[in-house]
Coordinates of C-alpha atoms in Angstrom, one line a residue:
M25 CA 0.4 0.2 -0.4
N26 CA 3.2 2.5 0.6
A27 CA 3.8 2.7 -2.9
L28 CA -0.4 4.1 -3.9
V29 CA 0.9 7.4 -1.1
P30 CA 2.5 9.2 -4.2
L31 CA -0.4 8.5 -7.0
P32 CA -3.3 11.2 -5.9
V33 CA -0.2 13.9 -6.9
L34 CA 1.6 12.0 -9.6
L35 CA -1.6 10.6 -12.0
P36 CA -2.9 14.5 -11.7
L37 CA 0.6 15.7 -12.9
C38 CA 0.7 13.4 -15.1
V39 CA -2.7 13.7 -17.0
T40 CA -1.7 17.3 -17.2
G41 CA 1.1 17.1 -19.5
L42 CA -1.4 14.7 -21.8
K43 CA -3.5 17.8 -21.6
L44 CA -0.6 19.9 -22.4
V45 CA 0.0 18.1 -25.9
I46 CA -3.2 17.3 -26.9
G47 CA -4.8 21.3 -26.2
P48 CA -8.2 22.1 -26.9
R49 CA -8.6 20.1 -29.6
L50 CA -10.8 16.9 -28.9
H51 CA -13.2 18.1 -25.6
R52 CA -14.7 15.2 -25.6
F53 CA -11.8 13.4 -24.8
Q54 CA -10.7 16.1 -22.4
R55 CA -13.5 15.6 -20.2
F56 CA -13.6 12.0 -20.2
I57 CA -9.6 11.9 -18.8
S58 CA -10.7 14.5 -16.5
L59 CA -13.4 12.3 -14.6
A60 CA -11.1 9.5 -15.0
V61 CA -8.4 10.5 -13.5
L62 CA -10.2 12.4 -9.9
G63 CA -12.8 9.4 -10.0
A64 CA -9.0 7.6 -9.7
V65 CA -7.7 9.9 -7.4
L66 CA -11.1 9.4 -4.9
V67 CA -10.9 5.7 -5.1
L68 CA -7.1 5.7 -4.3
S69 CA -7.4 8.5 -0.9
V70 CA -10.6 6.1 -0.1
L71 CA -7.8 3.2 -0.1
L72 CA -5.2 4.8 1.6
M73 CA -7.9 6.2 4.4
V74 CA -8.8 2.3 5.0
A75 CA -5.4 1.3 5.4
A76 CA -4.2 4.3 7.4
D77 CA -6.8 3.3 9.7
R78 CA -6.3 -0.7 10.2
H79 CA -2.2 -0.7 9.7
G80 CA -1.3 2.8 11.1
P81 CA 0.3 5.5 9.1
L82 CA 2.0 4.5 5.3
S83 CA 5.0 6.6 4.1
V84 CA 7.6 5.9 1.4
H85 CA 10.7 8.2 0.6
L86 CA 10.8 9.1 -2.9
G87 CA 13.7 7.3 -4.8
D88 CA 14.6 5.5 -2.0
F89 CA 16.0 8.7 -0.2
A90 CA 16.5 8.3 3.5
P91 CA 15.0 11.3 5.0
P92 CA 16.7 14.2 5.4
V93 CA 17.8 13.9 1.5
G94 CA 15.1 12.3 -0.4
I95 CA 11.2 13.4 -0.3
T96 CA 9.2 11.9 2.0
L97 CA 4.9 11.3 1.7
V98 CA 3.0 10.1 4.6
A99 CA -0.7 9.5 4.8
D100 CA -2.0 8.9 8.4
R101 CA -5.9 9.3 9.5
L102 CA -5.5 12.7 9.3
S103 CA -4.4 12.9 5.6
G104 CA -6.5 10.1 4.4
L105 CA -9.7 11.8 5.4
M106 CA -8.7 15.5 4.6
L107 CA -7.9 13.6 0.7
T108 CA -11.1 11.6 0.6
V109 CA -13.2 14.3 1.4
S110 CA -11.3 17.2 -1.1
S111 CA -11.4 13.9 -3.7
A112 CA -14.8 13.4 -3.5
V113 CA -15.1 17.5 -3.7
T114 CA -13.1 18.0 -6.6
L115 CA -15.4 15.7 -8.6
L116 CA -18.6 16.5 -8.2
V117 CA -17.1 20.3 -9.1
L118 CA -15.8 19.3 -11.9
V119 CA -19.5 17.8 -13.1
Y120 CA -20.9 20.9 -11.7
S121 CA -18.4 22.7 -14.2
L122 CA -18.6 20.2 -17.0
G123 CA -22.4 20.9 -16.9
Q124 CA -21.9 24.9 -17.2
G125 CA -19.4 24.1 -19.8
M126 CA -21.0 22.5 -22.7
A127 CA -24.3 24.8 -21.8
D128 CA -22.3 27.6 -22.5
R129 CA -20.0 26.0 -25.2
D130 CA -17.0 26.3 -23.2
D131 CA -16.9 30.3 -23.3
Q132 CA -16.5 31.4 -19.7
A133 CA -13.9 28.6 -18.7
P134 CA -12.5 26.7 -22.6
V135 CA -11.5 23.4 -22.2
G136 CA -7.9 23.6 -22.8
V137 CA -6.9 26.1 -19.9
F138 CA -9.5 25.1 -17.4
H139 CA -8.4 21.5 -17.4
P140 CA -4.9 21.8 -16.7
A141 CA -5.4 24.3 -14.4
Y142 CA -8.0 22.2 -12.6
L143 CA -5.9 19.2 -11.6
I144 CA -2.4 20.6 -10.9
L145 CA -4.9 22.8 -8.2
V146 CA -5.9 19.2 -7.7
A147 CA -2.5 17.8 -7.6
G148 CA -1.6 20.9 -5.1
V149 CA -4.0 19.9 -2.6
S150 CA -3.1 16.2 -2.4
C151 CA 1.0 16.8 -2.0
T152 CA -0.1 19.1 1.0
F153 CA -2.0 16.6 2.6
L154 CA 0.5 14.0 1.9
A155 CA 3.8 16.5 2.7
G156 CA 6.3 15.0 4.7
D157 CA 8.4 17.7 5.3
L158 CA 8.7 21.5 5.0
V159 CA 9.9 21.7 1.7
N160 CA 7.0 19.5 -0.1
L161 CA 4.2 21.4 2.0
Y162 CA 5.2 24.6 0.4
V163 CA 5.8 23.2 -2.6
G164 CA 2.2 22.3 -2.8
F165 CA 1.0 25.6 -1.6
E166 CA 3.0 26.8 -4.9
I167 CA 1.3 24.4 -7.2
M168 CA -2.0 25.7 -5.8
L169 CA -1.1 29.5 -6.3
V170 CA -0.1 29.1 -9.9
A171 CA -3.0 27.1 -10.7
S172 CA -5.5 29.3 -8.6
F173 CA -4.2 32.5 -10.4
V174 CA -5.1 30.7 -13.1
L175 CA -8.8 29.8 -12.5
L176 CA -9.6 32.9 -10.1
T177 CA -9.0 34.9 -13.8
I178 CA -10.6 32.5 -16.2
G179 CA -13.0 35.5 -18.6
G180 CA -9.9 37.6 -18.4
T181 CA -12.3 40.4 -16.9
A182 CA -11.0 43.8 -15.5
T183 CA -12.8 42.5 -11.8
R184 CA -11.8 38.7 -12.2
I185 CA -8.0 40.7 -13.0
R186 CA -7.8 42.7 -10.2
A187 CA -9.5 40.1 -7.8
G188 CA -6.9 37.2 -8.6
S189 CA -4.0 40.1 -8.5
T190 CA -5.0 41.1 -4.9
Y191 CA -5.0 36.9 -3.9
V192 CA -1.5 36.4 -5.8
I193 CA 0.2 39.4 -4.0
I194 CA -1.0 38.0 -0.6
S195 CA 0.0 34.5 -1.2
L196 CA 2.7 35.5 -2.4
F197 CA 3.6 37.5 0.7
S198 CA 2.8 34.3 2.8
S199 CA 5.0 32.1 0.6
V200 CA 8.0 34.3 1.2
L201 CA 7.3 34.0 5.2
F202 CA 7.0 30.9 4.3
L203 CA 10.3 30.0 3.4
V204 CA 12.2 32.6 6.1
A205 CA 10.2 30.5 8.5
I206 CA 11.8 26.6 6.6
A207 CA 15.4 28.4 6.3
M208 CA 15.0 29.2 10.4
T209 CA 14.1 26.2 11.2
Y210 CA 16.3 24.1 9.0
A211 CA 18.6 26.6 10.6
V212 CA 18.2 25.6 13.9
A213 CA 16.8 21.9 14.0
G214 CA 19.7 20.8 10.2
T215 CA 16.3 19.3 9.0
V216 CA 12.9 20.2 6.9
N217 CA 11.3 16.5 7.7
L218 CA 8.5 16.7 10.2
A219 CA 9.3 12.7 12.1
Q220 CA 13.2 14.3 13.1
L221 CA 11.5 18.0 13.5
A222 CA 9.2 16.0 16.1
G223 CA 12.2 15.4 18.0
R224 CA 14.7 18.3 17.4
L225 CA 13.0 20.9 17.9
Q226 CA 12.1 20.0 21.7
E227 CA 15.7 20.4 22.2
V228 CA 16.3 23.9 20.5
P229 CA 15.8 27.3 22.6
I230 CA 12.9 28.1 24.1
G231 CA 12.5 31.3 22.3
V232 CA 13.4 30.4 18.9
R233 CA 11.0 27.5 18.8
T234 CA 8.3 29.7 19.9
L235 CA 9.4 32.4 17.0
V236 CA 9.2 29.5 14.4
E237 CA 6.2 28.9 15.6
A238 CA 4.5 32.1 15.1
M239 CA 6.4 32.6 12.2
L240 CA 4.8 29.0 10.4
L241 CA 1.2 30.2 12.4
T242 CA 1.3 33.6 11.0
V243 CA 1.5 31.9 7.2
F244 CA -1.4 29.0 7.4
A245 CA -3.5 32.1 9.3
I246 CA -2.8 33.5 5.8
K247 CA -3.8 30.9 3.8
A248 CA -6.5 29.5 6.1
A249 CA -8.3 33.3 6.0
V250 CA -8.0 33.7 10.0
F251 CA -8.5 37.0 11.6
P252 CA -7.4 39.8 11.9
L253 CA -5.3 38.0 8.1
A254 CA -8.5 37.2 6.2
A255 CA -9.1 40.9 4.5
W256 CA -8.1 39.6 1.0
L257 CA -11.3 36.7 1.2
P258 CA -14.3 38.4 0.5
D259 CA -12.9 40.6 -2.5
S260 CA -11.2 37.4 -4.3
Y261 CA -13.6 34.4 -4.8
P262 CA -16.9 35.8 -5.6
T263 CA -15.5 37.4 -8.8
A264 CA -14.2 34.1 -9.9
P265 CA -16.6 31.2 -12.1
A266 CA -19.5 29.5 -9.8
P267 CA -17.1 25.9 -9.6
V268 CA -13.8 28.0 -9.0
T269 CA -15.5 29.9 -6.7
A270 CA -16.9 27.0 -5.3
V271 CA -14.1 25.0 -5.1
F272 CA -12.0 27.9 -3.3
A273 CA -14.0 28.8 -1.0
G274 CA -14.7 25.1 0.2
L275 CA -11.0 23.7 0.3
L276 CA -8.4 25.8 -0.1
T277 CA -8.7 27.7 2.8
K278 CA -9.2 24.2 5.0
V279 CA -5.4 23.4 3.4
G280 CA -4.5 26.2 6.1
V281 CA -6.4 24.4 8.4
Y282 CA -5.0 21.3 8.0
S283 CA -1.3 22.8 8.0
M284 CA -1.7 24.3 11.2
L285 CA -3.4 21.1 12.7
R286 CA -0.7 18.8 11.4
T287 CA 2.8 21.6 13.0
Q288 CA 0.7 22.1 16.2
T289 CA 0.3 18.5 17.0
L290 CA 3.4 17.3 15.9
L291 CA 5.9 20.2 16.2
F292 CA 4.7 22.2 18.9
P293 CA 2.7 19.7 21.2
G294 CA 1.2 21.5 24.2
P295 CA -1.0 25.0 24.4
R296 CA 1.9 26.8 24.7
L297 CA 0.1 29.6 21.9
G298 CA -3.3 28.1 22.7
D299 CA -4.3 31.7 23.9
L300 CA -3.3 33.7 20.9
L301 CA -5.1 30.8 18.9
M302 CA -8.3 31.0 21.0
L303 CA -8.2 34.8 20.5
A304 CA -8.1 34.5 16.6
A305 CA -10.7 31.9 16.9
L306 CA -13.0 33.9 18.9
A307 CA -12.3 37.5 16.6
S308 CA -12.8 34.8 13.5
M309 CA -16.3 34.1 14.4
A310 CA -17.5 37.4 15.4
V311 CA -16.7 39.7 12.5
G312 CA -17.1 37.5 10.1
I313 CA -20.4 36.4 10.6
L314 CA -21.1 40.1 11.6
G315 CA -19.7 41.1 7.9
A316 CA -22.2 38.0 6.6
V317 CA -25.1 39.9 8.6
A318 CA -24.3 43.4 6.7
Q319 CA -24.1 41.8 3.0
T320 CA -26.7 42.0 0.3
D321 CA -25.2 39.5 -2.1
L322 CA -25.6 35.8 -1.5
K323 CA -21.8 35.4 -2.6
R324 CA -20.0 37.8 0.1
V325 CA -22.6 36.2 2.6
L326 CA -21.4 32.7 1.8
S327 CA -17.7 34.3 2.0
F328 CA -18.0 36.1 5.5
T329 CA -19.4 33.0 6.9
L330 CA -16.9 30.8 6.0
I331 CA -14.1 33.5 7.4
S332 CA -16.0 32.5 10.7
H333 CA -16.8 29.2 11.1
I334 CA -12.4 29.1 10.4
G335 CA -13.1 30.3 13.9
Y336 CA -14.1 26.7 15.2
M337 CA -11.5 24.8 13.5
V338 CA -9.1 27.1 15.4
F339 CA -11.3 26.7 18.3
G340 CA -10.2 22.8 18.7
I341 CA -6.7 23.4 16.9
G342 CA -6.3 26.4 20.6
L343 CA -7.8 24.4 22.6
A344 CA -5.2 21.0 21.6
G345 CA -6.8 18.2 23.5
R346 CA -8.6 14.7 22.2
G347 CA -11.6 16.2 22.0
S348 CA -11.0 19.2 20.7
I349 CA -8.9 17.9 17.8
S350 CA -11.2 15.7 16.9
G351 CA -14.0 17.9 16.3
A352 CA -12.0 20.3 14.9
I353 CA -11.1 17.5 11.7
V354 CA -15.3 16.4 12.0
Y355 CA -15.8 20.4 11.5
V356 CA -13.6 20.1 8.6
A357 CA -15.1 17.6 7.0
H358 CA -18.0 18.9 7.4
H359 CA -17.9 22.4 6.0
I360 CA -15.2 21.4 3.1
T361 CA -18.5 19.8 2.1
V362 CA -21.1 22.1 3.0
Q363 CA -19.5 25.0 1.8
T364 CA -19.1 24.2 -1.5
T365 CA -22.3 23.1 -2.1
L366 CA -23.6 26.5 -0.9
F367 CA -21.1 28.3 -3.6
L368 CA -22.9 25.5 -6.2
V369 CA -26.3 26.5 -5.0
A370 CA -25.3 30.5 -5.2
G371 CA -24.0 30.0 -9.3
L372 CA -27.3 27.9 -10.0
I373 CA -29.2 31.2 -8.8
E374 CA -26.9 33.4 -10.6
R375 CA -27.3 31.6 -13.8
R376 CA -31.2 31.0 -13.7
D377 CA -31.6 35.3 -12.3
G378 CA -28.6 36.5 -13.9
T379 CA -27.4 37.8 -9.9
T380 CA -26.5 37.2 -7.2
E381 CA -27.8 39.8 -4.7
L382 CA -30.9 39.5 -3.1
T383 CA -32.4 42.7 -3.4
R384 CA -33.1 41.6 -6.4
L385 CA -33.9 37.9 -6.0
G386 CA -37.8 36.8 -4.7
G387 CA -39.9 34.0 -5.3
L388 CA -37.4 31.4 -6.0
A389 CA -38.9 28.7 -3.3
K390 CA -42.2 28.5 -5.9
S391 CA -40.6 28.9 -9.4
A392 CA -37.8 27.0 -8.7
P393 CA -38.7 23.7 -6.0
L394 CA -35.8 21.7 -6.3
L395 CA -33.4 24.5 -6.1
A396 CA -34.8 25.7 -3.0
V397 CA -34.4 22.6 -1.6
L398 CA -30.7 22.1 -2.6
F399 CA -30.2 25.4 -0.8
F400 CA -32.3 24.9 2.4
V401 CA -30.6 21.6 3.7
P402 CA -26.9 22.4 3.3
A403 CA -28.2 25.9 4.8
M404 CA -29.4 24.5 8.0
N405 CA -26.1 22.3 8.2
L406 CA -23.9 24.8 8.6
A407 CA -26.1 26.6 11.1
G408 CA -25.7 23.4 12.8
I409 CA -29.2 22.1 13.0
P410 CA -29.8 18.9 15.2
P411 CA -29.3 16.3 13.9
L412 CA -26.8 17.4 11.0
S413 CA -23.3 17.2 11.0
G414 CA -22.5 20.9 11.7
F415 CA -24.5 20.3 14.6
I416 CA -22.4 17.1 16.0
G417 CA -18.8 19.0 15.3
K418 CA -19.8 22.2 17.1
L419 CA -21.3 19.8 19.8
G420 CA -17.5 17.9 19.8
L421 CA -15.9 21.8 20.2
M422 CA -18.2 23.0 22.6
R423 CA -17.8 19.9 25.3
A424 CA -14.2 19.7 24.9
G425 CA -14.5 24.1 25.8
V426 CA -16.7 22.8 28.8
D427 CA -14.2 20.2 29.8
A428 CA -10.9 22.3 29.2
G429 CA -12.1 25.0 31.4
G430 CA -10.5 28.4 31.6
G431 CA -12.2 31.6 30.4
W432 CA -11.0 31.6 26.6
A433 CA -12.1 28.4 27.1
W434 CA -15.8 29.7 28.0
A435 CA -15.6 32.3 26.2
L436 CA -15.0 30.4 22.9
V437 CA -17.9 28.1 24.4
A438 CA -20.1 31.4 24.2
G439 CA -19.2 32.8 21.4
S440 CA -19.7 28.8 19.2
A441 CA -23.5 29.0 20.2
A442 CA -23.9 33.5 19.9
T443 CA -21.7 32.5 15.7
S444 CA -24.4 29.5 15.1
L445 CA -27.2 31.4 16.1
L446 CA -26.1 34.7 13.9
T447 CA -25.2 32.0 10.6
L448 CA -28.9 30.8 11.6
Y449 CA -30.1 34.2 11.2
V450 CA -27.9 34.9 7.9
M451 CA -29.1 32.0 6.3
A452 CA -32.7 32.7 7.5
K453 CA -32.7 36.0 6.1
V454 CA -30.9 34.8 2.7
W455 CA -34.1 31.9 2.5
N456 CA -36.5 35.0 3.0
L457 CA -35.2 37.5 0.6
A458 CA -34.0 35.0 -1.5
F459 CA -36.9 31.8 -2.3
W460 CA -39.8 32.7 0.5
R461 CA -41.0 36.4 -0.5
D462 CA -42.3 37.6 -4.4
A463 CA -40.2 38.7 -6.4
P464 CA -39.8 42.6 -6.1
P465 CA -41.3 44.4 -8.8
G466 CA -38.9 46.8 -11.0
A467 CA -36.1 43.8 -9.6
E468 CA -34.7 44.0 -13.6
A469 CA -34.7 48.1 -13.3
E470 CA -31.0 48.1 -14.1
G471 CA -31.1 45.7 -17.4
V472 CA -30.1 42.6 -18.5
V473 CA -27.9 41.7 -20.9
L474 CA -29.1 39.6 -24.0
E475 CA -27.6 37.2 -26.1
S476 CA -29.0 35.3 -29.2
A477 CA -27.9 31.8 -30.3
E478 CA -28.7 32.3 -33.7
D479 CA -25.3 34.0 -34.2
D480 CA -23.9 30.9 -32.5
E481 CA -21.5 28.5 -34.6
P482 CA -23.0 25.1 -34.9
G483 CA -21.3 23.1 -32.6
D484 CA -21.8 19.0 -31.9
D485 CA -24.5 17.1 -29.7
E486 CA -22.2 17.1 -27.0
D487 CA -21.8 20.9 -26.9
A488 CA -25.3 21.5 -27.4
E489 CA -26.6 19.7 -24.4
G490 CA -28.6 21.5 -22.0
A491 CA -28.4 24.8 -24.0
G492 CA -31.2 26.9 -24.9
T493 CA -31.7 29.5 -27.5
A494 CA -30.1 32.4 -25.5
G495 CA -28.8 33.1 -22.2
A496 CA -28.6 36.2 -19.8
T497 CA -25.7 37.2 -18.2
G498 CA -25.2 38.8 -14.8
G499 CA -22.9 39.2 -11.7
G500 CA -20.2 37.3 -11.7
G501 CA -20.4 36.4 -15.7
A502 CA -22.2 32.7 -15.5
S503 CA -25.0 32.6 -18.3
G504 CA -28.6 31.2 -18.1
S505 CA -30.0 29.0 -21.1
G506 CA -33.9 30.2 -22.4
K507 CA -35.1 32.3 -24.8
A508 CA -35.7 36.3 -24.3
T509 CA -38.4 37.9 -26.3
G510 CA -39.6 41.4 -25.9
S511 CA -43.5 41.6 -25.6
G512 CA -45.7 44.3 -27.1
S513 CA -44.2 45.9 -30.2
G514 CA -42.3 42.2 -31.5
L515 CA -39.5 44.1 -32.4
P516 CA -36.1 42.0 -32.4
V517 CA -33.4 42.5 -29.7
P518 CA -30.1 42.7 -30.6
A519 CA -27.0 40.0 -29.3
G520 CA -25.7 41.7 -26.4
A521 CA -27.9 44.4 -26.3
V522 CA -28.0 46.2 -22.2
V523 CA -32.3 46.2 -22.3
P524 CA -33.6 48.4 -19.3
A525 CA -37.0 46.8 -18.0
G526 CA -39.9 48.8 -19.8
F527 CA -38.1 49.7 -23.2
L528 CA -40.4 50.9 -25.7
G529 CA -43.0 49.9 -23.4
Q530 CA -41.7 46.1 -23.9
S531 CA -41.8 43.6 -20.8
I532 CA -38.9 41.5 -20.8
T533 CA -39.3 37.8 -20.4
T534 CA -36.9 34.6 -19.9
T535 CA -37.3 31.0 -19.7
K536 CA -33.8 29.4 -18.2
R537 CA -33.1 26.0 -17.9
L538 CA -30.4 24.7 -15.5
P539 CA -28.1 22.3 -16.7
W540 CA -28.4 18.8 -15.2
P541 CA -25.5 18.3 -14.3
M542 CA -25.1 21.0 -12.7
L543 CA -28.0 19.9 -10.6
A544 CA -26.8 16.1 -10.3
A545 CA -23.4 17.3 -8.8
T546 CA -25.5 20.0 -6.3
G547 CA -27.5 17.2 -5.4
V548 CA -25.0 14.9 -4.7
A549 CA -22.7 17.3 -3.0
V550 CA -25.8 17.8 -0.7
A551 CA -26.1 14.0 0.3
L552 CA -22.6 13.7 1.0
G553 CA -23.0 16.5 3.3
L554 CA -26.4 14.3 5.6
S555 CA -24.1 11.2 5.0
Y556 CA -21.7 12.8 7.4
T557 CA -25.4 13.1 9.8
A558 CA -25.8 9.2 8.4
L559 CA -22.4 7.8 9.6
G560 CA -21.7 9.9 12.4
G561 CA -20.9 7.4 15.0
P562 CA -18.2 5.7 12.6
L563 CA -16.7 9.2 11.5
T564 CA -16.8 10.0 15.0
T565 CA -14.8 7.2 16.1
F566 CA -12.5 7.7 12.9
T567 CA -11.7 11.3 14.3
Q568 CA -11.5 10.5 17.8
A569 CA -8.5 7.4 16.9
A570 CA -7.3 10.2 14.3
A571 CA -7.0 12.9 16.9
T572 CA -5.2 10.2 19.6
E573 CA -2.7 9.5 16.8
L574 CA -1.9 13.2 16.2
L575 CA -0.9 13.4 20.0
A576 CA 0.5 10.6 20.5
R577 CA 3.1 11.7 17.6
T578 CA 5.5 7.9 18.2
P579 CA 3.0 6.5 15.5
Y580 CA 3.6 9.1 12.5
I581 CA 8.0 8.9 13.3
E582 CA 7.9 5.6 13.3
A583 CA 6.0 5.3 10.1
V584 CA 9.0 8.1 8.9
L585 CA 11.7 6.9 10.6
G586 CA 11.7 3.2 12.0
R587 CA 11.7 2.2 15.0

């Protein structure tokens, strides 16, 4: 089984090389091979997770070079679970993007650009989860950064370029800080291998060790969007295409949380900076959820709730106990799935109605009942309504806080409860404005952009699947399929025209269809979130074993260095 450990990284990279050779041609083959490789990565992830649970951590030294010279990849319970959840989510998002691409004829996300960048992103995420040394953890971050910039700026609009530039600048700053931390670590310990550092850092003077710990925490806090290092996120994610926003919001911030979990338990055991982490967790909860309350755009609402709920995970890391670490792991797996699902639903709403601005939405519960269900279930899951998985994770963290006692722990328990109630309020607000009330009069007063399919070149049957005769684009540029007509005078509407409501006495009516692969992928994502509730007992048992393994440290060290 050890030989399987590198494959979640190598498979996407090798297929990316093949795709670059093929180029933008053979769309059908491009789509098939992307689905096949991500399906294979999911199967490998499940195998690694099961093997790590039964036999302990798996490790491989690439090229058979022992530490500290060689590259070490390690799969234990934590990395196996993270790989499995991330692989399932990235596969569903790919199916969603394929449905959108076929309906839009890949105008928004060209196959020749999107697919290679997406597979590189998956390889970077897998590399981060499996990295057995700080240098390859850094390499995984950089692989994700390169792919992320391409995905964020697909379409080349000024808004996306500006948001992508902000994201890259912040990421490069954190990368430079990471390199400095790695150099300091190597200078004081003579290695960057995590298993070796677990022993050698304990012999380093306490002041130097604390400085290295603080620098690494700062780097990972930027990646995870922990307050006050999260200002970049609300302006960067909502501008990207819906599939990109979904996978970024659901997955990429959790890579930073994973890195915090790994280094705090393995390299810096004990709650030395626990109070600082709990302060950051409380601030993230408060600022994030209050920011969400103040927003009127669905994507920005979800972006601020993302910052807020990162606080729950940091809360568990800061307590540094078995129960809190277990609760944090449950919450990471839950939040990856639920947050991704909500952004997928936001993409469907934007495609159908041309906007995610809540003041311009309404009546979706009546006009699109399936869409209402797809939003309502993960929204209640995010709010932590019993017995959903969000409640299971929050309950575990709050019980750990009560057991730990102390001022900060009780403050976090109270903050967690308040944040959960405010999250429920925010989700109820979105439900009331977008789904429950009638559509507000003059919702399209700003006009809609109409595209005519009569000017489209005929494509193959595959590309035409799910495409309508015309689309309305708005918000982040997602287009909806359907037919747009002006009633009254019956005048033709030119392609790309911006038509104000009431133009020449006409009323603009649109009938839009959502492609079935997008709906199917979102539905499966909802079901995946519900499966954590159905499997709550086994999941909690698994995460408790993972927390015990993390805090013991010995199984990881022996798997890498031997007995």
